[in-house]
Coordinates of C-alpha atoms in Angstrom, one line a residue:
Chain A
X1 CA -24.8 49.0 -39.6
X2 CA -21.3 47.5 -40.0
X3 CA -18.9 47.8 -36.8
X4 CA -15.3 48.0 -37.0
X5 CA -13.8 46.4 -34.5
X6 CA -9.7 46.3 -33.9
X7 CA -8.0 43.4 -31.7
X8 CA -4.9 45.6 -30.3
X9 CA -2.5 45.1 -27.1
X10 CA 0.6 47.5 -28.1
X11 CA 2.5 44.0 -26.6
X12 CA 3.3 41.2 -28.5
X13 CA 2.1 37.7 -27.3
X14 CA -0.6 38.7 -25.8
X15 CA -3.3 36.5 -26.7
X16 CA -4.3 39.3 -29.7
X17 CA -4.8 36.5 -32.7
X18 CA -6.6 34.1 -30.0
X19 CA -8.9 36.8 -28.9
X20 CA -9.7 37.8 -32.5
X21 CA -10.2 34.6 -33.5
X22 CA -12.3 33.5 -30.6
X23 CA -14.3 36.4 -31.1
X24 CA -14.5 36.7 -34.8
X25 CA -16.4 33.0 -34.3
X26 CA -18.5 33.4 -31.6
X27 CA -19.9 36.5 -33.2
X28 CA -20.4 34.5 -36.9
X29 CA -22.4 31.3 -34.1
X30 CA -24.5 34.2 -33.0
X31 CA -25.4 34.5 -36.7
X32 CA -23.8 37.9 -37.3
X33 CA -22.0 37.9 -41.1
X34 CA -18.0 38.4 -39.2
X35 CA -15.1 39.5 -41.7
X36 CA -11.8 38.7 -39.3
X37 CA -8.5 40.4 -41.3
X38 CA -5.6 39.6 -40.3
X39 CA -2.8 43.2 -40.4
X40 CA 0.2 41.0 -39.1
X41 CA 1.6 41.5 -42.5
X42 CA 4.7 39.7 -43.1
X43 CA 4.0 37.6 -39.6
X44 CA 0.9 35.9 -40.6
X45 CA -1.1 33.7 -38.0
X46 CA -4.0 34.5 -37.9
X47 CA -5.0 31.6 -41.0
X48 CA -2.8 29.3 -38.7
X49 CA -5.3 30.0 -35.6
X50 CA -8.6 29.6 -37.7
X51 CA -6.8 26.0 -39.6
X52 CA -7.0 27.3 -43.1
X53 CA -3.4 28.4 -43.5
X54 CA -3.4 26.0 -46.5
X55 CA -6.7 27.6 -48.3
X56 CA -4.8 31.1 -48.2
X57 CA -4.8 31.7 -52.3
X58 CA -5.1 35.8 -52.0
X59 CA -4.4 37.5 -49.2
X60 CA -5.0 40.9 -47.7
X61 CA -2.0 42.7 -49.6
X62 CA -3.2 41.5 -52.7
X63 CA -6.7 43.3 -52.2
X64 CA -5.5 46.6 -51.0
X65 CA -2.8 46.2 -54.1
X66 CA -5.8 45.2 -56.4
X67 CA -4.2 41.9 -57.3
X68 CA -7.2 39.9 -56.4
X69 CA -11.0 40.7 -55.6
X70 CA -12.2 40.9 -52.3
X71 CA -14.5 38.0 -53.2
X72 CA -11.4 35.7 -54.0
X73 CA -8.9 36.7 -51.3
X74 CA -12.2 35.9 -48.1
X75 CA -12.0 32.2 -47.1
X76 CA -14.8 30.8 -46.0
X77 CA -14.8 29.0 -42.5
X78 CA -15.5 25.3 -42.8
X79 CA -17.1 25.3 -39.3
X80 CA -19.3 27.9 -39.2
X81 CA -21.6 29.6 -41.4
X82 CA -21.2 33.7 -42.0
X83 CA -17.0 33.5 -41.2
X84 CA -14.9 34.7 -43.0
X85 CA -11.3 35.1 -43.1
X86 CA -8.7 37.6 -45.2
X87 CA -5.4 36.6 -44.6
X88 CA -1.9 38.5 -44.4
X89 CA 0.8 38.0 -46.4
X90 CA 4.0 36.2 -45.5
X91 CA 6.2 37.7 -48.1
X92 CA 5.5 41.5 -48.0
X93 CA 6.2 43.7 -45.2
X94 CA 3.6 46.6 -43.5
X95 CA 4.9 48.8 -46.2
X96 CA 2.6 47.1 -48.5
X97 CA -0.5 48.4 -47.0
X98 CA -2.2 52.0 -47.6
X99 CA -4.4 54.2 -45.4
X100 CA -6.2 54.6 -48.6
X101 CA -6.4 50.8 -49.7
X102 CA -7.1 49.7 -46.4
X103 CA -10.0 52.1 -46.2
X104 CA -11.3 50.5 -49.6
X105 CA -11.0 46.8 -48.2
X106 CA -13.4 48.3 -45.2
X107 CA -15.9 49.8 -47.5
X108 CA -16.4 47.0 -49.6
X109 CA -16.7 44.7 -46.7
X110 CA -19.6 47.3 -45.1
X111 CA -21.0 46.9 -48.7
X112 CA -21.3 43.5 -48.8
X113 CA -23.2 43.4 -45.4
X114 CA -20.9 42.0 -43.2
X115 CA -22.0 43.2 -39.4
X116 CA -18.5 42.5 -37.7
X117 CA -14.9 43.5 -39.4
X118 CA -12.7 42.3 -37.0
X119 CA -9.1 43.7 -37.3
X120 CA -6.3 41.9 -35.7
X121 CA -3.8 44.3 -35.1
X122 CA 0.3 43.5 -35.0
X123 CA 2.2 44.2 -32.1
X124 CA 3.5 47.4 -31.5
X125 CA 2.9 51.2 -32.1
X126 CA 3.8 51.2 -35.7
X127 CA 2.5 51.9 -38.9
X128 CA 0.5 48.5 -39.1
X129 CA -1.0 49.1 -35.9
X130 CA -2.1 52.4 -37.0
X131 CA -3.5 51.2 -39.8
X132 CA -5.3 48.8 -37.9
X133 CA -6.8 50.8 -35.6
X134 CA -7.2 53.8 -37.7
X135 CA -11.2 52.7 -39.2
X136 CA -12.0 51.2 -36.0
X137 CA -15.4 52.2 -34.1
X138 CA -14.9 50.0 -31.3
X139 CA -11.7 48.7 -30.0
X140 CA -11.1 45.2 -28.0
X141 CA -7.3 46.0 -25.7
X142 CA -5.8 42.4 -25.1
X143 CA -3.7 43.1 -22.3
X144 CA -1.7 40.4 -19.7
X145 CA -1.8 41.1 -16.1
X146 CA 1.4 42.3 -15.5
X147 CA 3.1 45.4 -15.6
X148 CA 4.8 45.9 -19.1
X149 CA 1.7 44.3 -20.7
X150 CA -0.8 46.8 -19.1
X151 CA 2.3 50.0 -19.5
X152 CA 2.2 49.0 -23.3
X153 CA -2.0 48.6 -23.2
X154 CA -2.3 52.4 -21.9
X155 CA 0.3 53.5 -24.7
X156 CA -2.0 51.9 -27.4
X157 CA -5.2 53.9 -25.7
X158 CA -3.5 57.1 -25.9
X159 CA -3.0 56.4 -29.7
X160 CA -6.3 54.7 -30.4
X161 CA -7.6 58.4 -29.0
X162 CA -5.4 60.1 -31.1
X163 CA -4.5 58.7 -34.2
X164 CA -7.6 57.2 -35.4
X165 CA -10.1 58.4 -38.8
X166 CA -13.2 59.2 -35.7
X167 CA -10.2 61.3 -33.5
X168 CA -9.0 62.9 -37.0
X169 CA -12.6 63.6 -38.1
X170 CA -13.6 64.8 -33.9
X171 CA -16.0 62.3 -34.3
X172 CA -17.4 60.2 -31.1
X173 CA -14.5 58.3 -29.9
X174 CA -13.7 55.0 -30.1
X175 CA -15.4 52.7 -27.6
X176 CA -13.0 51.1 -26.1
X177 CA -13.0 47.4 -24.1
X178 CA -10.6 45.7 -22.1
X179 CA -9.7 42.1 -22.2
X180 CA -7.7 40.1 -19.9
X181 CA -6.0 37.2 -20.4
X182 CA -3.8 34.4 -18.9
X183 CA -5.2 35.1 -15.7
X184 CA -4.4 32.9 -13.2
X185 CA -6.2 34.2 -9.5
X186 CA -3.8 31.7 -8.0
X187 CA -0.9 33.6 -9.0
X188 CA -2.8 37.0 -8.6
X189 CA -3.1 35.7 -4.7
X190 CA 0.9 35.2 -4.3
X191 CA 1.6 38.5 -6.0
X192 CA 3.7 37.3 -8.8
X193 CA 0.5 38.5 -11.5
X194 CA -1.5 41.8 -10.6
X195 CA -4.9 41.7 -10.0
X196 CA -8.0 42.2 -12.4
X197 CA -8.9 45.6 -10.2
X198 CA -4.9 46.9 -10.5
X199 CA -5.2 46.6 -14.4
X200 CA -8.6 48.2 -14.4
X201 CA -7.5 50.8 -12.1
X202 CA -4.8 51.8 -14.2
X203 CA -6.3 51.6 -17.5
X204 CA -9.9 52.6 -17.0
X205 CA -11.4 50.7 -19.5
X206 CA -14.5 48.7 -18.4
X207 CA -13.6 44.8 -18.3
X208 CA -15.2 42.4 -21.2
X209 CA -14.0 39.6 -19.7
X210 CA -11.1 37.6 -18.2
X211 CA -9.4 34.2 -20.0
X212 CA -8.4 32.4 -17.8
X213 CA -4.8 30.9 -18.5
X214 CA -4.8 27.5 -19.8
X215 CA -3.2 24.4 -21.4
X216 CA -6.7 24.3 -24.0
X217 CA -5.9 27.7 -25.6
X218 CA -2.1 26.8 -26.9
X219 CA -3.7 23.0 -27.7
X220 CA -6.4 24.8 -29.6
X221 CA -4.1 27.1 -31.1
X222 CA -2.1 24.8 -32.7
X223 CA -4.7 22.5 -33.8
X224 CA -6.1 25.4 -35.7
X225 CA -9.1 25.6 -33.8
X226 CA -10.4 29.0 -32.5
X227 CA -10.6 28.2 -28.4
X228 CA -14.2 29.6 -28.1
X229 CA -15.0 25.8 -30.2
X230 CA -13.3 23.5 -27.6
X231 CA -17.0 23.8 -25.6
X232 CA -16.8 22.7 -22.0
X233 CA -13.1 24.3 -21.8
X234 CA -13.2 27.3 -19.6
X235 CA -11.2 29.4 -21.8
X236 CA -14.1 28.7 -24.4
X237 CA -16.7 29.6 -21.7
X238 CA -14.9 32.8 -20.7
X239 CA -14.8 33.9 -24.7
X240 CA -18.7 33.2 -25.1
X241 CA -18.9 35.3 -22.1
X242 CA -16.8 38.2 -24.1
X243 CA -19.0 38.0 -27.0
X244 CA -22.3 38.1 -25.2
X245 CA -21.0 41.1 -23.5
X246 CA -20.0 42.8 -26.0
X247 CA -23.3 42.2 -27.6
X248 CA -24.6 43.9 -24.5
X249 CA -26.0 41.2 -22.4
X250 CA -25.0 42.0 -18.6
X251 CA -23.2 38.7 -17.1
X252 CA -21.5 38.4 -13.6
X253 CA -17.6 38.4 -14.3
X254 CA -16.0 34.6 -13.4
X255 CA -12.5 33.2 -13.4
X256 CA -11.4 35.8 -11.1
X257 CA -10.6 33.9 -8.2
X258 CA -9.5 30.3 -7.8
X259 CA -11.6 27.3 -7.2
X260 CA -11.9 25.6 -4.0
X261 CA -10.9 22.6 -4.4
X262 CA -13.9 20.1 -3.1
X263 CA -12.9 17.4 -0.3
X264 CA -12.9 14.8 -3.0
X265 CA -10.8 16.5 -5.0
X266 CA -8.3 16.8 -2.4
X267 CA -8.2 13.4 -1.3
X268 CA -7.7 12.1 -4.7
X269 CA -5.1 14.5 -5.5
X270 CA -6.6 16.2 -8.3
Chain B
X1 CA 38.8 84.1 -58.2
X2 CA 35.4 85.9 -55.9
X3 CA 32.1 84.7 -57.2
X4 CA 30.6 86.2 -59.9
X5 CA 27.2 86.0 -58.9
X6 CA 25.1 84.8 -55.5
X7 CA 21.3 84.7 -55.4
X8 CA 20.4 85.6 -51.8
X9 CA 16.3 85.8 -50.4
X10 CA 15.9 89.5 -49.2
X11 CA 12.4 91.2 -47.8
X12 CA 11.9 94.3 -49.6
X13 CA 9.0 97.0 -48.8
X14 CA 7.3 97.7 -52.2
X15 CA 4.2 100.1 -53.2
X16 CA 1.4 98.1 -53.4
X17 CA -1.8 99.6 -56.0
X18 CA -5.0 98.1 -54.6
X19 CA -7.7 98.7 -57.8
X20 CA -10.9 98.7 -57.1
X21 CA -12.2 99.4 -60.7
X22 CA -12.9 97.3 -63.8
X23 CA -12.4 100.6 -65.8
X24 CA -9.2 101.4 -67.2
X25 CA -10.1 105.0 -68.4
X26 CA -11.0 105.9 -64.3
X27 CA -8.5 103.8 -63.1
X28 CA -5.9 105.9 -65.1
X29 CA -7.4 108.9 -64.5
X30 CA -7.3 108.3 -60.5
X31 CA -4.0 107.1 -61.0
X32 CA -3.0 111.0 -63.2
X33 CA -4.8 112.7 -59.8
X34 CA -2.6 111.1 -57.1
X35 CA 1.1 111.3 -59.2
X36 CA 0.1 115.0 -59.5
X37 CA -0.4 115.8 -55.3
X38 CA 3.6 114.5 -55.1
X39 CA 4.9 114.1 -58.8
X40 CA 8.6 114.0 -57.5
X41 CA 7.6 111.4 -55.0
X42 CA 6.3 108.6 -57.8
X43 CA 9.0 109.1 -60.1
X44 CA 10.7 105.8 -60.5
X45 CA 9.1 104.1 -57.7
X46 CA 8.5 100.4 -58.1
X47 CA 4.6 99.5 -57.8
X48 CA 2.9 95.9 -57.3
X49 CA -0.9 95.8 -58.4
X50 CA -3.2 94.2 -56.6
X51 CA -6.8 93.8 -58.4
X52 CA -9.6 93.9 -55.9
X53 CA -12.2 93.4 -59.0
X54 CA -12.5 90.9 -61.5
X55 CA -10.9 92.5 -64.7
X56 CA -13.2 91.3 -68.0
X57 CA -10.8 93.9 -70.5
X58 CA -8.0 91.6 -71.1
X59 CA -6.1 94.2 -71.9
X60 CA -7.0 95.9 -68.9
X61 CA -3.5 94.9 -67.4
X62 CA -1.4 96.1 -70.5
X63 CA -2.7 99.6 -70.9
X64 CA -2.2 99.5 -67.1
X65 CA 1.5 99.0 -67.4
X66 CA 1.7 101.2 -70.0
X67 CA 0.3 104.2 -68.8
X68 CA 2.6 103.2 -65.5
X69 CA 6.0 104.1 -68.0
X70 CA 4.3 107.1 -69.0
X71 CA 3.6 108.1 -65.3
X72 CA 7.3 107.5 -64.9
X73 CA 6.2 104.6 -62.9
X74 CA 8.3 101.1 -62.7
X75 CA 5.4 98.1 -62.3
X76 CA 7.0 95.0 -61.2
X77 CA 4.4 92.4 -60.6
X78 CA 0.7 91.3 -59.7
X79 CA -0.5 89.9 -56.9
X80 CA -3.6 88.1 -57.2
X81 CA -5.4 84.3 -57.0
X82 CA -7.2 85.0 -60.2
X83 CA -6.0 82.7 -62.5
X84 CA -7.4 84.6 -65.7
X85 CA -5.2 87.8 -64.5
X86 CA -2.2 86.0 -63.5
X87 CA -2.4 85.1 -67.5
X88 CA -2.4 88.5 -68.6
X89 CA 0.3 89.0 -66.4
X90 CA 2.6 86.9 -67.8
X91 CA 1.5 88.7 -71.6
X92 CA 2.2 92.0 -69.6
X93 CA 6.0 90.8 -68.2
X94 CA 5.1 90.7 -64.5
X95 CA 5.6 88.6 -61.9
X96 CA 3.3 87.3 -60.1
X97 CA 3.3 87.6 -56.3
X98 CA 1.3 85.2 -53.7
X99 CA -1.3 86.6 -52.2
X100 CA -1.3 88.5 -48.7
X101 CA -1.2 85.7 -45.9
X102 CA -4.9 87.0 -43.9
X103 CA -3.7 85.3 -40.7
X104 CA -1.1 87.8 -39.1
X105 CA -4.1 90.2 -39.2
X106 CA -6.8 87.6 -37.7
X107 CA -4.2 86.6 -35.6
X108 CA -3.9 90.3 -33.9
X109 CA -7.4 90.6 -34.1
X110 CA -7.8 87.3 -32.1
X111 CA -5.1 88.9 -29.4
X112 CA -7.1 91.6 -28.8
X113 CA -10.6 90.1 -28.1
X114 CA -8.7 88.6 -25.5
X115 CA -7.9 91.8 -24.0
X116 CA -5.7 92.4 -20.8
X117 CA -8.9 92.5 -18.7
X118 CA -9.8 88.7 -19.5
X119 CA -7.8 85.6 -16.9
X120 CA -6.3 82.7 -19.0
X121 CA -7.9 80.6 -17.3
X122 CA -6.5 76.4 -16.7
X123 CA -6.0 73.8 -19.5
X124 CA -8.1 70.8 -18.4
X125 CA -7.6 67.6 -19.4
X126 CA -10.9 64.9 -18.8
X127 CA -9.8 62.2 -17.8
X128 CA -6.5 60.2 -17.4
X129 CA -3.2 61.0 -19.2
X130 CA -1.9 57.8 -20.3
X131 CA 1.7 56.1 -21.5
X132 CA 3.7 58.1 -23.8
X133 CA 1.7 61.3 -24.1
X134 CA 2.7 64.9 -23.4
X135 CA 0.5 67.5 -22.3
X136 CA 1.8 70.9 -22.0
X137 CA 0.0 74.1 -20.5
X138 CA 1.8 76.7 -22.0
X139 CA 1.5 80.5 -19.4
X140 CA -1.2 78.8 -17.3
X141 CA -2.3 75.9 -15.1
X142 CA -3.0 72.5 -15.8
X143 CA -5.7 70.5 -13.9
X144 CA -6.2 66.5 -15.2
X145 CA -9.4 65.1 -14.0
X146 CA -7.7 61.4 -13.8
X147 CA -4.2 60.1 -13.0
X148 CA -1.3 60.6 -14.7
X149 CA -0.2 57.1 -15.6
X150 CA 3.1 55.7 -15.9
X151 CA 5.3 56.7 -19.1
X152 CA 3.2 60.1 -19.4
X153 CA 4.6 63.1 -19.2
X154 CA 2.4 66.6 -18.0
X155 CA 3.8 69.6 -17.9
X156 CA 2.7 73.4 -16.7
X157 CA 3.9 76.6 -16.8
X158 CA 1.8 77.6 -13.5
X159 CA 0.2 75.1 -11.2
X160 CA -0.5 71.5 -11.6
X161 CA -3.2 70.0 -10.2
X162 CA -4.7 66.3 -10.4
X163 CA -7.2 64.9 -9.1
X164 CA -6.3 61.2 -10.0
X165 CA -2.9 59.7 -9.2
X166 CA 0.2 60.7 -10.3
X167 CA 2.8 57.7 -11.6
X168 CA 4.6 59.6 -14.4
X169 CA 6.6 62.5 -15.0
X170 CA 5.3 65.9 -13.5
X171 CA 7.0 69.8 -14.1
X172 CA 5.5 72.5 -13.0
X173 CA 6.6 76.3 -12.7
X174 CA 8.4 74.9 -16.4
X175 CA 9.2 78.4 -17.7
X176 CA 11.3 79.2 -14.2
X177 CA 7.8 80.1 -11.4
X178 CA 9.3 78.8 -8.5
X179 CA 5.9 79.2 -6.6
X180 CA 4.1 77.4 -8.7
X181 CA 2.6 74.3 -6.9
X182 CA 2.0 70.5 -7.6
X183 CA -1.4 68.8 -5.8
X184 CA -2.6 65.4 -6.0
X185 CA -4.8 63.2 -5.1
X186 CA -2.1 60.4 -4.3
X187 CA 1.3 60.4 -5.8
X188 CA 4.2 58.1 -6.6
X189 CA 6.0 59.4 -9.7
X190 CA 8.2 58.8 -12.1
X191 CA 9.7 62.3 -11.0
X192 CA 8.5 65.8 -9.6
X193 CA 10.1 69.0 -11.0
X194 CA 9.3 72.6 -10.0
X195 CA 11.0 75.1 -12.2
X196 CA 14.0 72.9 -12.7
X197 CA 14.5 71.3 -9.4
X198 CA 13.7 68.0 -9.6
X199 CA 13.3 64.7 -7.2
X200 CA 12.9 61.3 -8.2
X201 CA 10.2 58.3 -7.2
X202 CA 13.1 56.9 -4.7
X203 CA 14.0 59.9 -3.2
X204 CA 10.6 60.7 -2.3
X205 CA 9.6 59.3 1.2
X206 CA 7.1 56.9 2.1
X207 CA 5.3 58.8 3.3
X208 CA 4.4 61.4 0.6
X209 CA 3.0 58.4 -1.4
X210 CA -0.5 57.8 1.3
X211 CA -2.7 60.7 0.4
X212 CA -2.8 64.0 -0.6
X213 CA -0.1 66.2 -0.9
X214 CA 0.9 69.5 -1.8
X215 CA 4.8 69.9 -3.6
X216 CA 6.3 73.3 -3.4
X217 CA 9.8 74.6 -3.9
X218 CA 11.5 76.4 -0.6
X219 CA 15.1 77.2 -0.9
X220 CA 15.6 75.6 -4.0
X221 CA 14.2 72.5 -2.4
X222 CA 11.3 70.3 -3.0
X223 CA 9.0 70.3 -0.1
X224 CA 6.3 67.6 0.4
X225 CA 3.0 68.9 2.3
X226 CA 0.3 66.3 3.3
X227 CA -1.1 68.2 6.1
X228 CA -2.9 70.5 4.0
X229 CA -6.6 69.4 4.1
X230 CA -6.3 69.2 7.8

């Protein structure tokens, strides 16, 4: 059984593309076949993310437009087996995309077996993020922990409740999962970011995981390498960490409070 | 110069002739015994017919109307979904009118199950009301099982009740009860309104944002009430 998965925060700048990116690849290493379409129509980054912004030939426009086949518009990831990405286009706007066409892209993709379709959504409450939430089973909220990130996060949960095919239909809702990143517990301690619990409170969505912030994500980023790939990196740990959760393993949550620093550190000023 | 013409939409109350027979000879022969209880009543009065049976004679409809001029009837149209019949309409010159909208009658129907016996009892909402929705309990109360976050808006004609926090906007009493009540579970609002007196989150003190507490309206003033469980 395919799962639709959308990749949404309401806020821009979030840490959406990262997250889908990170996930889309550690789902494909786990051996799953993961379909990761990018919705930022017009604002394309996604192929910039996953370094194959210069094999885009087709793009995700073109297949809901039936320019191009599904089969020519998915690149194939060069790093791992069973990845592949449909890319947005940089010269249309939203307007381009149907509820109708984008349901077809879906439906083929469930056809040709892929397990995951990831769906990174654009920022905002508009008609792209509609669309890209509208097929979704499962949604992934990217949300920063402060307050106009999480006030936007609770905005897109109303709509994801509301507005999508399964809330249409009154079929099962949309399971939803949170995701936070830039965390920094140092920060968290001297009040200037609110705490993992606050955001949690508020939003009531059950925690996936937390990324912690980090120079290695915007290095990764614009190296074109999903983060979850820099191995050893802690933002790479905490993405694994996502994945195997959301596969359903149970793991004890880390990078929620800062790290002593050991007497050696400390004397060697590190 | 005044206008010469103007096309304006006007309700008019028309005879309606339900027929409940495929068989034009009964048909006009029912029609010959009712003209002849009040024959001074039908004269000239304008009829719609309404089939209630699928009519096979395609001529049905034409000896119809023309047994209607004899009858010193004045048909003026059809109303039916049939398509077949709506043809032979148009052969007969009559207009066709859509068909009777069911719902005002399910709709009464529906108002009296309800019956003046029966409570209306509270809208519920499971869980939390989040940014940017509206929830409106129109002639009754409104309980949320979760909070009200910020940016939402909830909104009751009677009571409100929540059993999570409040952080957005809350009315109650909208439609002018001033005893309707507000309870929560904790509160720090965006803004508390019962039946148009309002406060906002800075004019509420401290001390109302700890705990429970019960709003009500005294005076045309809101009154804050965290003693209430003791």
């Amino acid at each position: 059984m395919s799962r639709v998965i959308v990749i949404t925060s309401g806020k821009g700048g979030v840490g959406k593309t990262t997250t889908s990116a990170s996930i889309s690849a550690g789902l494909a290493m786990k051996g799953y076949k993961v379909a990761v379409i990018d919705f930022d129509v017009g604002l394309r980054n996604l192929d910039l993310i996953m370094g194959c912004e210069r094999r885009v030939v087709y793009d995700f426009v073109n297949v809901v437009q039936g320019e191009a086949t599904l089969k020519q518009a998915l690149i194939k990831d060069k790093r791992i087996d069973n990845l592949y990405i449909l890319a947005a286009s940089q010269t249309r706007d939203k307007d381009a995309l149907t509820k109708k066409g984008v349901g077809n892209v879906i439906e083929d993709l469930k056809a040709d077996g892929f397990d995951f379709i990831i769906c990174d959504s654009p920022a905002g409450i508009e008609k792209g993020a509609q669309l890209a939430l509208y097929y979704a089973d499962e949604a992934i909220v990217v949300t920063n922990p402060e307050v106009s990130s999480v006030r936007d996060s609770d905005r897109i949960l109303g709509i994801l409740q509301a507005k999508s095919q399964r809330a249409e239909n009154g079929d099962e809702p949309i399971v939803e999962h949170l995701v936070l990143t830039r965390y920094n517990p140092e920060r968290v301690e001297t009040g200037e970011m609110l705490a993992a619990d606050d955001v949690i409170d508020l939003l009531r969505v059950k925690l996936l995981g937390v990324v912690p912030e980090s120079q290695q994500v915007l290095n990764a980023s614009n190296s074109g390498t999903p983060v979850i790939l820099e191995s050893g990196s802690d933002a790479a740990q905490a993405y694994m960490d996502i994945v195997d959760r959301f596969l359903g393993e149970e793991k004890e949550h880390r990078f929620l409070s800062s790290e002593k620093k050991g007497l050696f550190q400390k004397l060697f000023g590190r | 110069m005044s206008k010469i013409i103007d096309l304006k939409g006007s309700i008019l109350s028309l005879t309606v002739l339900h027929i409940h027979s495929e068989d034009i000879e009964q048909t006009k022969q029912a029609l010959a015994a009712k003209v002849e209880q009040a024959p001074d009543f039908f004269v000239g009065v304008p009829v719609v017919i309404e089939p209630h049976v699928e009519l096979k004679d395609p001529t049905f409809l034409a000896l119809l109307v023309e047994y209607f001029y004899q009858l010193q009837l004045i048909p003026v149209g059809i109303r039916t979904q049939d398509k077949a019949i709506q043809e032979q309409a148009a052969y007969a010159g009559l207009a066709v009118f859509p068909a009777e909208k069911k719902k005002k009658a399910k709709e009464k129907a529906e108002r009296k199950v309800e019956g003046p016996g029966e409570p209306t009892t509270a809208m519920t909402v499971n869980g939390s009301v989040r940014s940017g929705q509206q929830i409106y309990a129109k002639q009754r109360d409104l309980i949320v099982m979760g909070s009200v976050n910020p940016g939402a808006e909830i909104v009751a004609d009677g009571h409100v009740h929540v059993f999570g926090k409040i952080m957005g906007k809350v009315f109650a009493g909208s439609a002018g009860m001033t005893e309707a009540k507000i309870f929560a579970k904790e509160l720090n609002p965006e803004l508390v309104c019962i039946a148009g007196m309002y406060q906002l989150s800075e004019d509420i003190e401290p001390q109302y944002k700890q705990g429970f507490v019960e709003i009500s309206l005294k005076d045309d003033k809101l009154v804050f009430n965290t003693e209430i469980l003791n």
